[in-house]
Amino acid sequence: MAPRRAPRGFFMGRSKREKQLNRKGNLHPDGLPRAGARGPARGDFMVFSAYPFLLVFLPLTLVGFYALRAAGRRRMSVNFLLAASFVFYGAWSLPHLALLIASILANYCCGRYVASSAPKERRRLAMLAGVVGNLGLVFWFKYLDFAGSNLAALAGADWTFRNIVLPLGISFFTFQQIAYLVDCYRTRDGERRFRDYALFVTFFPQLIAGPIVHHRYARPQFAALASERLNADWIPYGVMIFAMGLAKKTLIADPIARAIDPLWAAAATGDPLGAAAAWTAMVGYTLQIYFDFSGYCDMAIGLGLMVGVRLPVNFNSPYRAKSIIDFWRRWHMTLSAFLRDYVYIPLGGNKGGAFFRLRNIFLTMLIGGVWHGAAWTFVIWGAIHASLITLNHAGRLWLPELDRWRGPVADAVKRAALLGAVMIAWVYFRADGVSAAHAVLRGLIAPAAGYAPDPYVLALMAFGAALALFAPNSLEVAGYVEAPERPIPHECAHGARMLRPTPMAAAATAILLAAGLAVAWRPAVFIYFNF
């Protein structure tokens, strides 16, 4: 069934932006959004690496925020930060801003009741209603087309589904609010100030793609913003970390993306790929998504520090992991924690013996895969990771001698095997469809077919691989510690003095910012903005 073009509407419709997405490989050839791709948006200029954000929104926000604080209006500065966050999201889509505000109001009221002195059963029903409402919202915007189209195919029906535009960041702000409601039920400690709750949800450095922040983590920080002086040492650290993230995004991730996107587009149209093209596409995307997401996480942390808020670490050199379990302790760490606390444990966690434990692990990781997007490619990607992590846990249970195999050779073998499996899984994550993924995988063992990668791209990929596999990450370099109650040290956890706010560090930061700005005229949306 080929769905007909939908009429334009409040949350629906097509635009010139979709044609642009199609040229970038984010749409299927029939015009439907690629799995995980968002719909048309007006606010790409608010990407952290875009000139309007860097040269207009961010400076105005910082000037307004600190001007109010200098005038002794600390509470007003928090209100200003909330208003700036609404402006940030509204720049992407005004209708979706209305949806976000409605979601905040509904969850705030629900949380107040769930944390009240009402009978436990009523509080539980209210919590469940809130969770179901949030999941229903995500299902409507993210999964309705996918579910309906597959049901229609099974039934042999000719149903027409409207192309519902995915609100930016809906998976993040709804999951964050689900965690808040569950925590309100467990602790009976909800947020009384609507302003602080709204800022907890909309704080612009983490609104679109995380990290997923717990209310108990953000609450004392926003309260401190309204009543205490900021630590001035945080600002240069924030700029340093932001500059490193900007460089990762604009100098590594985006150039690699521009080089490999035509290869993925060719696979989507059925063109056979030779070995050189297929390996370039797979390895290139493995590095692109690493530096794209790592760069975003650095920039989010840096932006938070600039206004006195410390966000949790969400990325910690996952390609240096030696097992798939360790990988998920390093990749999208707050999502892994969310899945553990609000999916794995409610499913039963470790209770019931080895079989049920492994079943719960598999289901949790499969849900994590589907969370990323409504497409069979994400189901397969999730199933691959679910199978790997289940086998890893099973091996620890029944073959403990594998864990005792250590040393340089063992570490190299483990890391190589893990990277190979992760790269194959990334093929499904990136591909426009299952057939496109299989075209790339077949190409890995095909003849070269005349494709010659650009030497500059190969050199950039080699440099990126060296950074990802062997170099300290940016948070290790900066000595970042995420606990809000702890000051940022001048030393890393291992004790090496790496980066101080010195003239040399300032010069390095200025060079990274200048280099990032020099190529920011072609900003690309972060990959995780699509989820």
Short mmCIF file of C-alpha atoms in Angstrom, two decimals:
data_model
loop_
_atom_site.label_atom_id
_atom_site.label_comp_id
_atom_site.label_asym_id
_atom_site.label_seq_id
_atom_site.Cartn_x
_atom_site.Cartn_y
_atom_site.Cartn_z
CA MET A 1 0.00 0.00 0.00
CA ALA A 2 1.32 3.42 -0.91
CA PRO A 3 -0.21 6.01 1.39
CA ARG A 4 -1.57 9.06 -0.37
CA ARG A 5 -0.19 12.49 0.31
CA ALA A 6 -1.79 13.87 3.43
CA PRO A 7 -3.48 17.27 3.51
CA ARG A 8 -1.79 19.98 5.47
CA GLY A 9 -3.04 20.34 9.01
CA PHE A 10 -2.20 21.24 12.59
CA PHE A 11 0.32 18.43 13.05
CA MET A 12 0.36 17.05 9.52
CA GLY A 13 1.44 17.85 6.01
CA ARG A 14 4.45 18.20 3.75
CA SER A 15 6.71 21.09 2.95
CA LYS A 16 9.85 22.05 1.07
CA ARG A 17 11.72 20.92 4.17
CA GLU A 18 10.67 17.33 3.48
CA LYS A 19 12.19 17.56 0.02
CA GLN A 20 15.40 18.72 1.64
CA LEU A 21 15.24 15.77 4.04
CA ASN A 22 14.75 13.47 1.06
CA ARG A 23 17.94 14.73 -0.54
CA LYS A 24 19.74 13.99 2.73
CA GLY A 25 18.46 10.43 2.82
CA ASN A 26 15.96 11.00 5.62
CA LEU A 27 12.93 10.08 3.52
CA HIS A 28 11.99 6.96 1.66
CA PRO A 29 11.80 7.32 -2.12
CA ASP A 30 7.99 7.35 -1.85
CA GLY A 31 8.18 10.50 0.25
CA LEU A 32 7.44 8.99 3.65
CA PRO A 33 9.76 9.89 6.52
CA ARG A 34 12.63 7.48 6.99
CA ALA A 35 12.48 5.51 10.20
CA GLY A 36 13.58 7.84 12.93
CA ALA A 37 13.42 10.95 10.77
CA ARG A 38 11.39 13.84 11.97
CA GLY A 39 8.93 15.77 9.90
CA PRO A 40 9.25 19.25 8.50
CA ALA A 41 10.51 21.85 10.90
CA ARG A 42 11.11 25.57 10.80
CA GLY A 43 13.81 25.74 13.40
CA ASP A 44 16.90 24.03 12.01
CA PHE A 45 18.63 27.34 12.68
CA MET A 46 18.36 26.45 16.39
CA VAL A 47 20.68 23.46 16.05
CA PHE A 48 23.51 23.98 18.53
CA SER A 49 26.00 24.18 15.65
CA ALA A 50 24.05 26.73 13.57
CA TYR A 51 24.98 30.41 13.28
CA PRO A 52 21.63 31.78 14.54
CA PHE A 53 21.92 29.70 17.70
CA LEU A 54 25.61 30.41 18.24
CA LEU A 55 25.61 34.09 17.34
CA VAL A 56 22.10 35.24 18.29
CA PHE A 57 20.09 32.98 20.61
CA LEU A 58 22.90 31.85 22.91
CA PRO A 59 24.53 35.29 23.40
CA LEU A 60 21.16 36.97 24.00
CA THR A 61 20.17 34.25 26.47
CA LEU A 62 23.43 34.51 28.41
CA VAL A 63 23.39 38.32 28.43
CA GLY A 64 19.79 38.45 29.63
CA PHE A 65 20.33 35.74 32.24
CA TYR A 66 23.45 37.30 33.75
CA ALA A 67 22.15 40.87 33.49
CA LEU A 68 19.18 39.90 35.65
CA ARG A 69 21.44 38.15 38.14
CA ALA A 70 23.78 41.13 38.28
CA ALA A 71 20.77 43.30 39.11
CA GLY A 72 19.91 41.00 42.01
CA ARG A 73 16.91 39.47 40.20
CA ARG A 74 17.85 35.82 40.61
CA ARG A 75 14.30 34.50 40.54
CA MET A 76 13.61 36.57 37.46
CA SER A 77 16.70 35.08 35.82
CA VAL A 78 15.19 31.61 36.25
CA ASN A 79 11.95 32.85 34.68
CA PHE A 80 14.02 34.26 31.82
CA LEU A 81 15.72 30.89 31.35
CA LEU A 82 12.31 29.21 31.15
CA ALA A 83 11.11 31.77 28.60
CA ALA A 84 14.27 31.24 26.54
CA SER A 85 13.64 27.48 26.57
CA PHE A 86 10.11 28.02 25.27
CA VAL A 87 11.45 30.31 22.54
CA PHE A 88 14.04 27.67 21.64
CA TYR A 89 11.41 24.97 21.19
CA GLY A 90 8.87 27.29 19.57
CA ALA A 91 11.41 28.20 16.91
CA TRP A 92 11.19 24.62 15.68
CA SER A 93 7.38 24.48 15.63
CA LEU A 94 4.74 26.66 17.28
CA PRO A 95 2.03 23.95 17.14
CA HIS A 96 4.37 21.51 18.83
CA LEU A 97 5.21 24.14 21.44
CA ALA A 98 1.51 24.20 22.29
CA LEU A 99 1.60 20.41 22.58
CA LEU A 100 4.64 20.59 24.86
CA ILE A 101 2.98 23.16 27.15
CA ALA A 102 -0.19 21.05 27.33
CA SER A 103 1.90 17.99 28.20
CA ILE A 104 3.70 19.92 30.95
CA LEU A 105 0.44 21.20 32.45
CA ALA A 106 -1.16 17.74 32.42
CA ASN A 107 1.83 16.00 33.97
CA TYR A 108 2.35 18.73 36.57
CA CYS A 109 -1.26 18.43 37.76
CA CYS A 110 -1.08 14.64 37.68
CA GLY A 111 2.18 14.68 39.64
CA ARG A 112 0.71 16.96 42.29
CA TYR A 113 -2.09 14.48 42.90
CA VAL A 114 0.17 11.42 42.77
CA ALA A 115 2.43 12.99 45.42
CA SER A 116 -0.48 14.12 47.59
CA SER A 117 -1.91 12.53 50.72
CA ALA A 118 -4.68 10.82 48.75
CA PRO A 119 -5.21 7.07 49.31
CA LYS A 120 -2.48 4.93 47.82
CA GLU A 121 -4.76 3.14 45.36
CA ARG A 122 -6.04 6.42 43.95
CA ARG A 123 -2.53 7.76 43.64
CA ARG A 124 -1.53 4.58 41.85
CA LEU A 125 -4.42 4.89 39.41
CA ALA A 126 -3.52 8.52 38.74
CA MET A 127 0.10 7.57 38.15
CA LEU A 128 -0.91 4.79 35.75
CA ALA A 129 -3.27 7.15 33.92
CA GLY A 130 -0.44 9.65 33.51
CA VAL A 131 1.97 7.01 32.26
CA VAL A 132 -0.58 5.63 29.79
CA GLY A 133 -1.38 9.15 28.61
CA ASN A 134 2.28 9.89 27.94
CA LEU A 135 2.79 6.58 26.15
CA GLY A 136 -0.35 7.21 24.13
CA LEU A 137 1.01 10.56 23.02
CA VAL A 138 4.26 8.97 21.87
CA PHE A 139 2.36 6.16 20.13
CA TRP A 140 0.12 8.58 18.24
CA PHE A 141 2.93 10.68 16.86
CA LYS A 142 5.68 8.08 16.52
CA TYR A 143 4.19 4.64 16.00
CA LEU A 144 0.65 5.01 14.61
CA ASP A 145 1.75 5.10 10.97
CA PHE A 146 4.06 2.12 11.46
CA ALA A 147 1.50 0.01 13.33
CA GLY A 148 -1.37 0.92 11.02
CA SER A 149 0.60 0.31 7.83
CA ASN A 150 1.72 -3.13 9.00
CA LEU A 151 -1.79 -4.07 10.12
CA ALA A 152 -3.11 -2.96 6.74
CA ALA A 153 -0.51 -5.08 4.98
CA LEU A 154 -1.44 -8.11 7.07
CA ALA A 155 -5.13 -7.58 6.42
CA GLY A 156 -4.62 -6.91 2.73
CA ALA A 157 -6.51 -3.64 3.15
CA ASP A 158 -6.01 -0.37 1.31
CA TRP A 159 -5.99 1.94 4.29
CA THR A 160 -4.70 5.48 4.07
CA PHE A 161 -2.66 6.90 6.92
CA ARG A 162 -1.82 10.53 7.32
CA ASN A 163 1.80 11.45 7.61
CA ILE A 164 1.89 12.68 11.22
CA VAL A 165 4.81 14.99 11.86
CA LEU A 166 6.90 13.85 14.81
CA PRO A 167 7.32 16.61 17.43
CA LEU A 168 10.95 17.24 18.14
CA GLY A 169 12.21 15.55 21.30
CA ILE A 170 8.86 13.94 22.17
CA SER A 171 10.46 10.68 23.26
CA PHE A 172 12.76 12.51 25.65
CA PHE A 173 10.34 14.90 27.30
CA THR A 174 7.60 12.28 27.67
CA PHE A 175 9.95 9.66 29.13
CA GLN A 176 11.38 12.25 31.50
CA GLN A 177 7.86 13.04 32.69
CA ILE A 178 6.98 9.35 33.00
CA ALA A 179 9.97 8.93 35.30
CA TYR A 180 8.77 11.95 37.28
CA LEU A 181 5.28 10.49 37.79
CA VAL A 182 6.63 7.12 38.88
CA ASP A 183 9.06 8.79 41.27
CA CYS A 184 6.22 10.92 42.68
CA TYR A 185 4.29 7.73 43.42
CA ARG A 186 7.29 6.02 45.01
CA THR A 187 8.52 8.95 47.10
CA ARG A 188 5.44 11.23 47.40
CA ASP A 189 7.81 14.11 46.71
CA GLY A 190 6.51 16.14 43.78
CA GLU A 191 7.34 19.59 42.50
CA ARG A 192 5.16 22.37 43.91
CA ARG A 193 6.47 25.25 41.80
CA PHE A 194 5.11 25.09 38.26
CA ARG A 195 7.99 27.24 37.03
CA ASP A 196 10.61 24.81 38.28
CA TYR A 197 8.71 21.83 36.88
CA ALA A 198 8.36 23.49 33.47
CA LEU A 199 12.07 24.33 33.44
CA PHE A 200 12.89 20.75 34.47
CA VAL A 201 11.10 19.55 31.31
CA THR A 202 12.06 22.30 28.86
CA PHE A 203 15.62 23.27 29.87
CA PHE A 204 16.91 23.94 26.36
CA PRO A 205 20.38 22.33 26.60
CA GLN A 206 18.78 18.89 27.10
CA LEU A 207 15.21 19.28 25.83
CA ILE A 208 15.61 17.82 22.35
CA ALA A 209 17.91 14.82 22.77
CA GLY A 210 18.62 14.40 26.45
CA PRO A 211 20.21 13.47 28.69
CA ILE A 212 17.10 12.16 30.44
CA VAL A 213 17.24 13.95 33.78
CA HIS A 214 15.59 12.84 37.01
CA HIS A 215 13.61 15.47 38.88
CA ARG A 216 15.51 14.75 42.08
CA TYR A 217 18.71 15.60 40.20
CA ALA A 218 17.48 18.86 38.65
CA ARG A 219 15.31 20.17 41.49
CA PRO A 220 18.05 21.35 43.88
CA GLN A 221 19.96 22.95 41.03
CA PHE A 222 17.03 25.05 39.81
CA ALA A 223 16.22 25.98 43.41
CA ALA A 224 19.82 27.12 43.85
CA LEU A 225 19.62 29.23 40.69
CA ALA A 226 16.79 31.21 42.26
CA SER A 227 18.52 31.84 45.58
CA GLU A 228 22.30 31.43 45.39
CA ARG A 229 25.27 32.87 43.58
CA LEU A 230 26.66 30.89 40.67
CA ASN A 231 30.12 29.36 40.68
CA ALA A 232 32.00 31.53 38.19
CA ASP A 233 34.50 28.71 37.57
CA TRP A 234 31.78 26.74 35.82
CA ILE A 235 31.50 29.19 32.92
CA PRO A 236 34.96 28.66 31.34
CA TYR A 237 34.58 24.91 31.81
CA GLY A 238 31.24 25.08 30.04
CA VAL A 239 32.74 27.00 27.13
CA MET A 240 35.66 24.54 26.91
CA ILE A 241 33.42 21.48 26.83
CA PHE A 242 31.01 23.15 24.40
CA ALA A 243 33.90 24.01 22.06
CA MET A 244 35.08 20.39 22.03
CA GLY A 245 31.56 19.23 21.22
CA LEU A 246 31.18 21.80 18.44
CA ALA A 247 34.45 20.63 16.89
CA LYS A 248 33.34 16.98 17.01
CA LYS A 249 30.08 17.84 15.28
CA THR A 250 31.23 20.27 12.60
CA LEU A 251 34.78 19.08 11.91
CA ILE A 252 34.33 15.29 12.10
CA ALA A 253 30.71 14.06 12.14
CA ASP A 254 29.22 16.36 9.49
CA PRO A 255 32.02 16.02 6.90
CA ILE A 256 31.88 12.23 7.22
CA ALA A 257 28.09 12.37 6.84
CA ARG A 258 28.33 14.40 3.63
CA ALA A 259 30.77 11.84 2.22
CA ILE A 260 28.78 8.70 3.04
CA ASP A 261 25.19 9.89 2.57
CA PRO A 262 25.32 9.24 -1.21
CA LEU A 263 26.42 5.66 -0.52
CA TRP A 264 23.46 5.05 1.78
CA ALA A 265 21.14 6.72 -0.72
CA ALA A 266 22.43 4.38 -3.43
CA ALA A 267 21.75 1.37 -1.20
CA ALA A 268 18.21 2.66 -0.58
CA THR A 269 17.49 2.79 -4.32
CA GLY A 270 18.73 -0.76 -4.86
CA ASP A 271 22.08 0.04 -6.46
CA PRO A 272 24.66 -2.65 -5.62
CA LEU A 273 27.58 -1.49 -3.51
CA GLY A 274 31.11 -2.77 -3.88
CA ALA A 275 33.28 -3.66 -0.93
CA ALA A 276 35.02 -0.29 -0.79
CA ALA A 277 31.74 1.63 -0.84
CA ALA A 278 30.03 -0.68 1.67
CA TRP A 279 32.91 -0.61 4.13
CA THR A 280 33.19 3.16 3.80
CA ALA A 281 29.45 3.52 4.45
CA MET A 282 29.47 1.22 7.49
CA VAL A 283 32.67 2.45 9.14
CA GLY A 284 31.85 6.04 8.25
CA TYR A 285 28.46 5.88 9.92
CA THR A 286 29.97 4.14 12.95
CA LEU A 287 32.19 7.20 13.37
CA GLN A 288 29.56 9.74 12.32
CA ILE A 289 27.04 8.71 14.97
CA TYR A 290 29.80 8.48 17.59
CA PHE A 291 31.01 12.05 17.09
CA ASP A 292 27.54 13.40 16.38
CA PHE A 293 26.11 12.10 19.66
CA SER A 294 29.31 12.68 21.63
CA GLY A 295 29.45 16.22 20.30
CA TYR A 296 25.83 16.84 21.23
CA CYS A 297 26.36 15.50 24.76
CA ASP A 298 29.41 17.73 25.23
CA MET A 299 27.55 20.77 23.94
CA ALA A 300 24.56 20.08 26.20
CA ILE A 301 26.80 19.78 29.27
CA GLY A 302 28.71 22.90 28.28
CA LEU A 303 25.52 24.91 27.80
CA GLY A 304 24.23 23.75 31.17
CA LEU A 305 27.42 24.83 32.91
CA MET A 306 27.21 28.26 31.29
CA VAL A 307 24.00 28.91 33.24
CA GLY A 308 24.99 27.09 36.42
CA VAL A 309 23.33 23.71 35.83
CA ARG A 310 25.22 20.44 35.80
CA LEU A 311 23.74 17.77 33.55
CA PRO A 312 24.47 14.06 33.99
CA VAL A 313 27.13 12.38 31.88
CA ASN A 314 25.48 10.61 28.95
CA PHE A 315 28.42 9.41 26.86
CA ASN A 316 31.70 7.85 28.01
CA SER A 317 33.85 6.45 25.19
CA PRO A 318 31.61 3.45 24.33
CA TYR A 319 33.94 2.17 21.61
CA ARG A 320 36.53 1.50 24.30
CA ALA A 321 34.16 -1.03 25.91
CA LYS A 322 35.17 -4.69 26.10
CA SER A 323 31.66 -6.15 26.23
CA ILE A 324 28.18 -5.21 25.09
CA ILE A 325 27.19 -4.77 28.75
CA ASP A 326 29.99 -2.25 29.16
CA PHE A 327 29.00 -0.60 25.88
CA TRP A 328 25.51 0.18 27.20
CA ARG A 329 27.02 1.54 30.40
CA ARG A 330 28.82 4.08 28.21
CA TRP A 331 26.40 4.81 25.34
CA HIS A 332 23.34 6.95 26.09
CA MET A 333 23.83 6.26 29.76
CA THR A 334 20.68 8.03 30.97
CA LEU A 335 18.51 6.05 28.54
CA SER A 336 20.10 2.83 29.80
CA ALA A 337 19.36 3.90 33.38
CA PHE A 338 15.76 4.76 32.44
CA LEU A 339 15.23 1.36 30.81
CA ARG A 340 16.70 -0.36 33.87
CA ASP A 341 14.63 1.56 36.43
CA TYR A 342 11.31 1.84 34.60
CA VAL A 343 11.22 -1.20 32.29
CA TYR A 344 13.61 -3.93 33.47
CA ILE A 345 12.79 -3.70 37.19
CA PRO A 346 8.99 -3.49 36.67
CA LEU A 347 9.25 -6.56 34.42
CA GLY A 348 10.72 -8.42 37.38
CA GLY A 349 14.41 -7.59 37.13
CA ASN A 350 16.57 -10.33 38.57
CA LYS A 351 13.68 -12.12 40.28
CA GLY A 352 12.49 -15.57 39.30
CA GLY A 353 15.73 -17.23 38.31
CA ALA A 354 18.08 -17.09 35.34
CA PHE A 355 15.46 -17.67 32.62
CA PHE A 356 13.22 -14.79 33.70
CA ARG A 357 16.21 -12.53 34.26
CA LEU A 358 17.47 -13.15 30.72
CA ARG A 359 13.96 -12.76 29.32
CA ASN A 360 13.60 -9.39 31.05
CA ILE A 361 16.99 -8.27 29.74
CA PHE A 362 16.04 -9.21 26.18
CA LEU A 363 12.65 -7.48 26.32
CA THR A 364 14.14 -4.35 27.85
CA MET A 365 16.77 -3.99 25.14
CA LEU A 366 14.23 -4.75 22.42
CA ILE A 367 12.02 -1.96 23.77
CA GLY A 368 15.09 0.27 23.77
CA GLY A 369 15.55 -0.44 20.07
CA VAL A 370 11.94 0.33 19.21
CA TRP A 371 12.19 3.53 21.27
CA HIS A 372 14.59 4.88 18.66
CA GLY A 373 12.10 4.73 15.82
CA ALA A 374 9.07 3.11 14.22
CA ALA A 375 10.58 0.85 11.57
CA TRP A 376 11.65 -2.75 11.17
CA THR A 377 15.25 -1.59 10.94
CA PHE A 378 15.07 -0.36 14.53
CA VAL A 379 13.34 -3.56 15.61
CA ILE A 380 16.21 -5.56 14.10
CA TRP A 381 18.81 -3.21 15.61
CA GLY A 382 17.18 -3.60 19.01
CA ALA A 383 16.95 -7.38 18.58
CA ILE A 384 20.67 -7.59 17.74
CA HIS A 385 21.64 -5.65 20.85
CA ALA A 386 19.08 -7.53 22.95
CA SER A 387 20.51 -10.86 21.78
CA LEU A 388 24.10 -9.76 22.37
CA ILE A 389 23.51 -8.43 25.86
CA THR A 390 21.41 -11.49 26.78
CA LEU A 391 24.19 -13.79 25.58
CA ASN A 392 26.72 -11.69 27.49
CA HIS A 393 24.74 -12.10 30.73
CA ALA A 394 24.18 -15.80 30.03
CA GLY A 395 27.91 -16.27 29.52
CA ARG A 396 28.60 -14.63 32.87
CA LEU A 397 26.13 -17.01 34.50
CA TRP A 398 27.20 -20.27 32.88
CA LEU A 399 30.70 -19.63 31.47
CA PRO A 400 32.40 -17.47 34.11
CA GLU A 401 35.83 -18.47 32.82
CA LEU A 402 35.26 -16.10 29.88
CA ASP A 403 35.35 -13.16 32.29
CA ARG A 404 38.59 -14.46 33.72
CA TRP A 405 40.28 -14.28 30.29
CA ARG A 406 42.21 -11.05 30.65
CA GLY A 407 45.33 -9.33 29.41
CA PRO A 408 46.26 -7.19 26.40
CA VAL A 409 45.47 -9.90 23.84
CA ALA A 410 42.14 -10.72 25.47
CA ASP A 411 41.20 -7.05 25.64
CA ALA A 412 42.08 -6.52 21.97
CA VAL A 413 40.04 -9.55 20.89
CA LYS A 414 37.04 -8.52 22.98
CA ARG A 415 37.09 -4.94 21.72
CA ALA A 416 37.47 -6.03 18.09
CA ALA A 417 34.59 -8.52 18.36
CA LEU A 418 32.38 -5.94 20.05
CA LEU A 419 33.13 -3.26 17.45
CA GLY A 420 32.38 -5.68 14.64
CA ALA A 421 28.99 -6.55 16.11
CA VAL A 422 28.17 -2.91 16.86
CA MET A 423 29.08 -1.84 13.32
CA ILE A 424 26.84 -4.48 11.77
CA ALA A 425 24.00 -3.36 14.02
CA TRP A 426 24.61 0.28 13.00
CA VAL A 427 23.91 -0.73 9.39
CA TYR A 428 20.28 -1.45 10.30
CA PHE A 429 20.11 1.68 12.45
CA ARG A 430 21.16 3.91 9.53
CA ALA A 431 19.60 2.17 6.55
CA ASP A 432 16.41 3.51 4.97
CA GLY A 433 14.94 0.02 5.03
CA VAL A 434 15.78 -3.62 5.61
CA SER A 435 16.58 -4.16 1.93
CA ALA A 436 18.97 -1.20 1.98
CA ALA A 437 20.70 -2.62 5.06
CA HIS A 438 21.10 -5.98 3.34
CA ALA A 439 22.51 -4.24 0.26
CA VAL A 440 25.24 -2.69 2.40
CA LEU A 441 25.95 -5.97 4.21
CA ARG A 442 26.18 -7.87 0.91
CA GLY A 443 28.53 -5.22 -0.37
CA LEU A 444 31.00 -5.93 2.43
CA ILE A 445 32.06 -9.14 0.67
CA ALA A 446 31.48 -7.97 -2.92
CA PRO A 447 34.18 -6.86 -5.37
CA ALA A 448 35.36 -3.27 -5.06
CA ALA A 449 33.29 -2.23 -8.14
CA GLY A 450 35.43 0.77 -8.96
CA TYR A 451 34.60 3.00 -5.97
CA ALA A 452 37.57 4.91 -4.55
CA PRO A 453 37.01 6.73 -1.24
CA ASP A 454 38.23 10.31 -1.00
CA PRO A 455 41.69 10.28 0.67
CA TYR A 456 40.65 13.24 2.83
CA VAL A 457 37.63 11.29 4.09
CA LEU A 458 39.77 8.24 4.80
CA ALA A 459 42.24 10.39 6.73
CA LEU A 460 39.41 12.01 8.69
CA MET A 461 37.94 8.59 9.49
CA ALA A 462 41.33 7.30 10.63
CA PHE A 463 41.77 10.36 12.85
CA GLY A 464 38.27 9.91 14.28
CA ALA A 465 38.87 6.22 14.94
CA ALA A 466 42.08 7.02 16.80
CA LEU A 467 40.26 9.57 18.97
CA ALA A 468 37.36 7.22 19.68
CA LEU A 469 39.50 4.19 20.50
CA PHE A 470 42.56 5.58 22.24
CA ALA A 471 42.28 9.25 23.27
CA PRO A 472 40.80 10.56 26.55
CA ASN A 473 37.30 11.84 25.97
CA SER A 474 36.45 15.50 26.40
CA LEU A 475 34.96 15.08 29.88
CA GLU A 476 38.09 13.27 31.04
CA VAL A 477 40.17 16.06 29.56
CA ALA A 478 38.11 18.73 31.32
CA GLY A 479 37.88 16.80 34.59
CA TYR A 480 34.08 16.99 34.60
CA VAL A 481 32.25 15.50 37.59
CA GLU A 482 28.49 15.32 37.24
CA ALA A 483 27.42 15.30 40.91
CA PRO A 484 25.80 18.70 41.58
CA GLU A 485 27.12 18.88 45.13
CA ARG A 486 30.75 18.44 44.08
CA PRO A 487 32.91 21.23 42.64
CA ILE A 488 34.49 20.73 39.26
CA PRO A 489 38.08 19.67 39.93
CA HIS A 490 41.17 20.67 38.01
CA GLU A 491 42.12 17.02 37.82
CA CYS A 492 40.68 13.98 36.12
CA ALA A 493 39.50 10.98 38.09
CA HIS A 494 42.83 9.23 37.45
CA GLY A 495 44.73 12.18 38.90
CA ALA A 496 46.42 13.52 35.77
CA ARG A 497 46.32 17.29 35.49
CA MET A 498 44.80 17.73 32.07
CA LEU A 499 42.99 21.03 31.54
CA ARG A 500 42.95 24.19 33.61
CA PRO A 501 41.32 27.53 32.80
CA THR A 502 44.69 28.96 31.75
CA PRO A 503 45.65 31.19 28.79
CA MET A 504 46.77 28.04 26.94
CA ALA A 505 43.42 26.37 27.53
CA ALA A 506 41.65 29.58 26.51
CA ALA A 507 43.65 29.68 23.28
CA ALA A 508 42.83 26.04 22.52
CA THR A 509 39.15 26.72 23.19
CA ALA A 510 39.23 29.78 20.92
CA ILE A 511 40.82 27.74 18.12
CA LEU A 512 38.17 25.03 18.40
CA LEU A 513 35.37 27.60 18.44
CA ALA A 514 36.81 29.44 15.45
CA ALA A 515 37.29 26.23 13.48
CA GLY A 516 33.79 25.05 14.34
CA LEU A 517 32.26 28.41 13.41
CA ALA A 518 34.17 28.49 10.13
CA VAL A 519 32.29 25.44 8.85
CA ALA A 520 28.99 25.95 10.70
CA TRP A 521 27.41 27.54 7.63
CA ARG A 522 26.22 24.04 6.69
CA PRO A 523 24.63 22.87 9.96
CA ALA A 524 23.14 19.40 10.10
CA VAL A 525 20.56 18.27 12.61
CA PHE A 526 21.93 15.96 15.29
CA ILE A 527 21.02 12.33 14.62
CA TYR A 528 19.32 11.95 18.00
CA PHE A 529 17.10 14.96 17.29
CA ASN A 530 15.13 12.51 15.13
CA PHE A 531 14.05 10.45 18.12
#
